[in-house]
GROMACS .gro file of N, CA and C in nm:
model
  237
    1MET      N    1   2.373   1.752  -0.384
    1MET     CA    2   2.497   1.705  -0.310
    1MET      C    3   2.579   1.667  -0.459
    2LEU      N    4   2.695   1.656  -0.452
    2LEU     CA    5   2.791   1.660  -0.547
    2LEU      C    6   2.781   1.496  -0.595
    3VAL      N    7   2.806   1.444  -0.743
    3VAL     CA    8   2.813   1.319  -0.747
    3VAL      C    9   2.880   1.253  -0.702
    4GLN      N   10   3.030   1.290  -0.707
    4GLN     CA   11   3.100   1.224  -0.609
    4GLN      C   12   3.087   1.174  -0.481
    5GLU      N   13   3.023   1.290  -0.428
    5GLU     CA   14   2.970   1.243  -0.285
    5GLU      C   15   2.857   1.116  -0.260
    6LEU      N   16   2.769   1.154  -0.374
    6LEU     CA   17   2.656   1.065  -0.362
    6LEU      C   18   2.747   0.928  -0.395
    7ARG      N   19   2.826   0.907  -0.492
    7ARG     CA   20   2.859   0.787  -0.517
    7ARG      C   21   2.961   0.721  -0.409
    8SER      N   22   3.031   0.789  -0.332
    8SER     CA   23   3.082   0.741  -0.216
    8SER      C   24   2.976   0.717  -0.118
    9LYS      N   25   2.874   0.757  -0.083
    9LYS     CA   26   2.806   0.719   0.003
    9LYS      C   27   2.716   0.593  -0.051
   10ILE      N   28   2.698   0.567  -0.170
   10ILE     CA   29   2.609   0.468  -0.241
   10ILE      C   30   2.751   0.343  -0.200
   11ASP      N   31   2.837   0.388  -0.229
   11ASP     CA   32   2.941   0.268  -0.223
   11ASP      C   33   2.971   0.218  -0.074
   12LYS      N   34   2.986   0.312   0.018
   12LYS     CA   35   2.967   0.276   0.156
   12LYS      C   36   2.847   0.179   0.194
   13LEU      N   37   2.736   0.219   0.159
   13LEU     CA   38   2.630   0.157   0.178
   13LEU      C   39   2.613   0.013   0.128
   14ARG      N   40   2.677  -0.005   0.028
   14ARG     CA   41   2.687  -0.131  -0.075
   14ARG      C   42   2.815  -0.215   0.020
   15ASP      N   43   2.884  -0.137   0.077
   15ASP     CA   44   2.991  -0.228   0.130
   15ASP      C   45   2.939  -0.267   0.275
   16LEU      N   46   2.850  -0.202   0.344
   16LEU     CA   47   2.783  -0.240   0.465
   16LEU      C   48   2.674  -0.354   0.444
   17PHE      N   49   2.605  -0.346   0.317
   17PHE     CA   50   2.559  -0.465   0.278
   17PHE      C   51   2.632  -0.588   0.263
   18TRP      N   52   2.746  -0.590   0.186
   18TRP     CA   53   2.840  -0.699   0.163
   18TRP      C   54   2.859  -0.741   0.301
   19SER      N   55   2.904  -0.663   0.381
   19SER     CA   56   2.991  -0.702   0.503
   19SER      C   57   2.862  -0.810   0.605
   20GLY      N   58   2.780  -0.740   0.571
   20GLY     CA   59   2.631  -0.804   0.651
   20GLY      C   60   2.585  -0.929   0.553
   21GLY      N   61   2.655  -0.972   0.467
   21GLY     CA   62   2.602  -1.109   0.409
   21GLY      C   63   2.537  -1.083   0.270
   22ILE      N   64   2.489  -0.961   0.242
   22ILE     CA   65   2.401  -0.959   0.118
   22ILE      C   66   2.482  -0.930  -0.007
   23ALA      N   67   2.538  -1.008  -0.091
   23ALA     CA   68   2.641  -0.953  -0.195
   23ALA      C   69   2.560  -0.948  -0.315
   24ASN      N   70   2.434  -0.959  -0.343
   24ASN     CA   71   2.377  -1.010  -0.471
   24ASN      C   72   2.330  -0.854  -0.500
   25PRO      N   73   2.378  -0.778  -0.587
   25PRO     CA   74   2.356  -0.630  -0.616
   25PRO      C   75   2.206  -0.588  -0.619
   26MET      N   76   2.112  -0.685  -0.685
   26MET     CA   77   1.977  -0.665  -0.687
   26MET      C   78   1.929  -0.694  -0.541
   27ALA      N   79   1.950  -0.777  -0.466
   27ALA     CA   80   1.887  -0.739  -0.332
   27ALA      C   81   1.945  -0.638  -0.251
   28VAL      N   82   2.084  -0.579  -0.287
   28VAL     CA   83   2.112  -0.452  -0.235
   28VAL      C   84   2.006  -0.329  -0.264
   29ILE      N   85   1.998  -0.346  -0.371
   29ILE     CA   86   1.887  -0.226  -0.453
   29ILE      C   87   1.785  -0.254  -0.372
   30GLU      N   88   1.709  -0.339  -0.375
   30GLU     CA   89   1.597  -0.372  -0.285
   30GLU      C   90   1.585  -0.321  -0.187
   31GLN      N   91   1.673  -0.372  -0.092
   31GLN     CA   92   1.671  -0.302   0.043
   31GLN      C   93   1.700  -0.182   0.044
   32VAL      N   94   1.777  -0.082  -0.006
   32VAL     CA   95   1.801   0.020  -0.024
   32VAL      C   96   1.683   0.098  -0.085
   33SER      N   97   1.593   0.051  -0.162
   33SER     CA   98   1.502   0.109  -0.221
   33SER      C   99   1.358   0.099  -0.092
   34TYR      N  100   1.369  -0.018  -0.024
   34TYR     CA  101   1.290  -0.047   0.098
   34TYR      C  102   1.320   0.078   0.204
   35LEU      N  103   1.466   0.108   0.237
   35LEU     CA  104   1.500   0.174   0.345
   35LEU      C  105   1.459   0.349   0.290
   36ILE      N  106   1.473   0.354   0.170
   36ILE     CA  107   1.399   0.498   0.106
   36ILE      C  108   1.286   0.528   0.130
   37PHE      N  109   1.173   0.411   0.103
   37PHE     CA  110   1.057   0.445   0.108
   37PHE      C  111   1.003   0.455   0.242
   38MET      N  112   1.081   0.363   0.345
   38MET     CA  113   1.028   0.380   0.480
   38MET      C  114   1.057   0.520   0.558
   39LYS      N  115   1.183   0.559   0.495
   39LYS     CA  116   1.242   0.691   0.544
   39LYS      C  117   1.120   0.810   0.498
   40ARG      N  118   1.106   0.785   0.377
   40ARG     CA  119   1.013   0.886   0.331
   40ARG      C  120   0.878   0.881   0.360
   41LEU      N  121   0.822   0.780   0.408
   41LEU     CA  122   0.705   0.746   0.462
   41LEU      C  123   0.704   0.788   0.615
   42GLU      N  124   0.800   0.801   0.669
   42GLU     CA  125   0.799   0.851   0.829
   42GLU      C  126   0.851   1.002   0.785
   43ASP      N  127   0.896   1.070   0.703
   43ASP     CA  128   0.913   1.208   0.676
   43ASP      C  129   0.770   1.264   0.688
   44MET      N  130   0.705   1.212   0.578
   44MET     CA  131   0.569   1.256   0.568
   44MET      C  132   0.468   1.251   0.670
   45ASP      N  133   0.484   1.149   0.770
   45ASP     CA  134   0.444   1.119   0.883
   45ASP      C  135   0.427   1.241   0.977
   46ILE      N  136   0.530   1.254   0.984
   46ILE     CA  137   0.601   1.381   1.073
   46ILE      C  138   0.537   1.517   1.027
   47VAL      N  139   0.556   1.519   0.884
   47VAL     CA  140   0.487   1.638   0.825
   47VAL      C  141   0.308   1.650   0.863
   48HIS      N  142   0.286   1.582   0.848
   48HIS     CA  143   0.124   1.535   0.901
   48HIS      C  144   0.095   1.566   1.015
   49GLN      N  145   0.191   1.512   1.127
   49GLN     CA  146   0.164   1.525   1.269
   49GLN      C  147   0.197   1.676   1.305
   50HIS      N  148   0.303   1.732   1.267
   50HIS     CA  149   0.273   1.876   1.275
   50HIS      C  150   0.162   1.977   1.223
   51GLY      N  151   0.125   1.902   1.131
   51GLY     CA  152  -0.012   1.998   1.065
   51GLY      C  153  -0.113   1.989   1.165
   52ALA      N  154  -0.120   1.845   1.211
   52ALA     CA  155  -0.232   1.836   1.306
   52ALA      C  156  -0.208   1.899   1.448
   53GLU      N  157  -0.060   1.947   1.486
   53GLU     CA  158  -0.042   1.984   1.600
   53GLU      C  159  -0.100   2.166   1.594
   54ARG      N  160  -0.056   2.226   1.482
   54ARG     CA  161  -0.091   2.332   1.463
   54ARG      C  162  -0.236   2.366   1.469
   55ARG      N  163  -0.290   2.243   1.393
   55ARG     CA  164  -0.470   2.264   1.383
   55ARG      C  165  -0.514   2.233   1.534
   56LYS      N  166  -0.433   2.202   1.621
   56LYS     CA  167  -0.477   2.112   1.751
   56LYS      C  168  -0.584   2.012   1.719
   57GLU      N  169  -0.536   1.945   1.639
   57GLU     CA  170  -0.623   1.790   1.643
   57GLU      C  171  -0.555   1.702   1.670
   58ARG      N  172  -0.597   1.574   1.705
   58ARG     CA  173  -0.551   1.446   1.721
   58ARG      C  174  -0.485   1.387   1.625
   59TYR      N  175  -0.377   1.332   1.625
   59TYR     CA  176  -0.332   1.286   1.508
   59TYR      C  177  -0.291   1.122   1.533
   60ARG      N  178  -0.299   1.020   1.464
   60ARG     CA  179  -0.263   0.903   1.466
   60ARG      C  180  -0.206   0.854   1.344
   61ARG      N  181  -0.065   0.807   1.417
   61ARG     CA  182   0.037   0.799   1.333
   61ARG      C  183   0.026   0.688   1.210
   62SER      N  184   0.058   0.662   1.085
   62SER     CA  185   0.022   0.595   1.002
   62SER      C  186   0.146   0.469   0.993
   63THR      N  187   0.253   0.523   1.052
   63THR     CA  188   0.348   0.418   1.078
   63THR      C  189   0.386   0.333   1.214
   64THR      N  190   0.423   0.223   1.265
   64THR     CA  191   0.446   0.168   1.351
   64THR      C  192   0.541   0.269   1.434
   65SER      N  193   0.547   0.249   1.597
   65SER     CA  194   0.615   0.318   1.677
   65SER      C  195   0.785   0.306   1.654
   66ALA      N  196   0.827   0.242   1.541
   66ALA     CA  197   0.949   0.222   1.538
   66ALA      C  198   1.026   0.343   1.431
   67ARG      N  199   1.123   0.395   1.445
   67ARG     CA  200   1.178   0.518   1.399
   67ARG      C  201   1.294   0.483   1.380
   68ILE      N  202   1.336   0.540   1.252
   68ILE     CA  203   1.479   0.512   1.190
   68ILE      C  204   1.534   0.615   1.178
   69VAL      N  205   1.488   0.755   1.189
   69VAL     CA  206   1.593   0.883   1.242
   69VAL      C  207   1.689   0.864   1.314
   70GLY      N  208   1.792   0.905   1.270
   70GLY     CA  209   1.919   0.900   1.372
   70GLY      C  210   1.972   0.772   1.399
   71MET      N  211   1.905   0.658   1.333
   71MET     CA  212   1.976   0.532   1.377
   71MET      C  213   2.096   0.502   1.284
   72SER      N  214   2.181   0.395   1.328
   72SER     CA  215   2.290   0.367   1.208
   72SER      C  216   2.256   0.228   1.159
   73GLY      N  217   2.353   0.187   1.068
   73GLY     CA  218   2.297   0.087   0.979
   73GLY      C  219   2.295  -0.043   1.061
   74SER      N  220   2.384  -0.035   1.181
   74SER     CA  221   2.387  -0.175   1.265
   74SER      C  222   2.257  -0.180   1.340
   75ASP      N  223   2.206  -0.060   1.370
   75ASP     CA  224   2.077  -0.027   1.438
   75ASP      C  225   1.975  -0.093   1.375
   76LEU      N  226   1.959  -0.091   1.241
   76LEU     CA  227   1.891  -0.093   1.169
   76LEU      C  228   1.874  -0.244   1.100
   77SER      N  229   1.976  -0.318   1.115
   77SER     CA  230   2.001  -0.442   1.070
   77SER      C  231   1.938  -0.552   1.188
   78PRO      N  232   1.897  -0.691   1.154
   78PRO     CA  233   1.877  -0.747   1.248
   78PRO      C  234   1.998  -0.839   1.318
   79ALA      N  235   2.013  -0.852   1.442
   79ALA     CA  236   2.095  -0.888   1.509
   79ALA      C  237   2.110  -1.047   1.504
   0.00000   0.00000   0.00000
């Protein structure tokens, strides 16, 4: 991804947090870090699930039933 594209996406995300009432830059960084962590955890869970399916083993998810893949920012924020 190009630097300008990444910067644009980060600016849009920051604007979403700002419009949602989170104006403190450190709070935004904290929330983005949390979302990245949860996304990575979910991605790894999917990889392990597919491995278990190939081995015909039962798999128990390490995360809750909540999924963030394909969700918009408004879906992720509390109403």
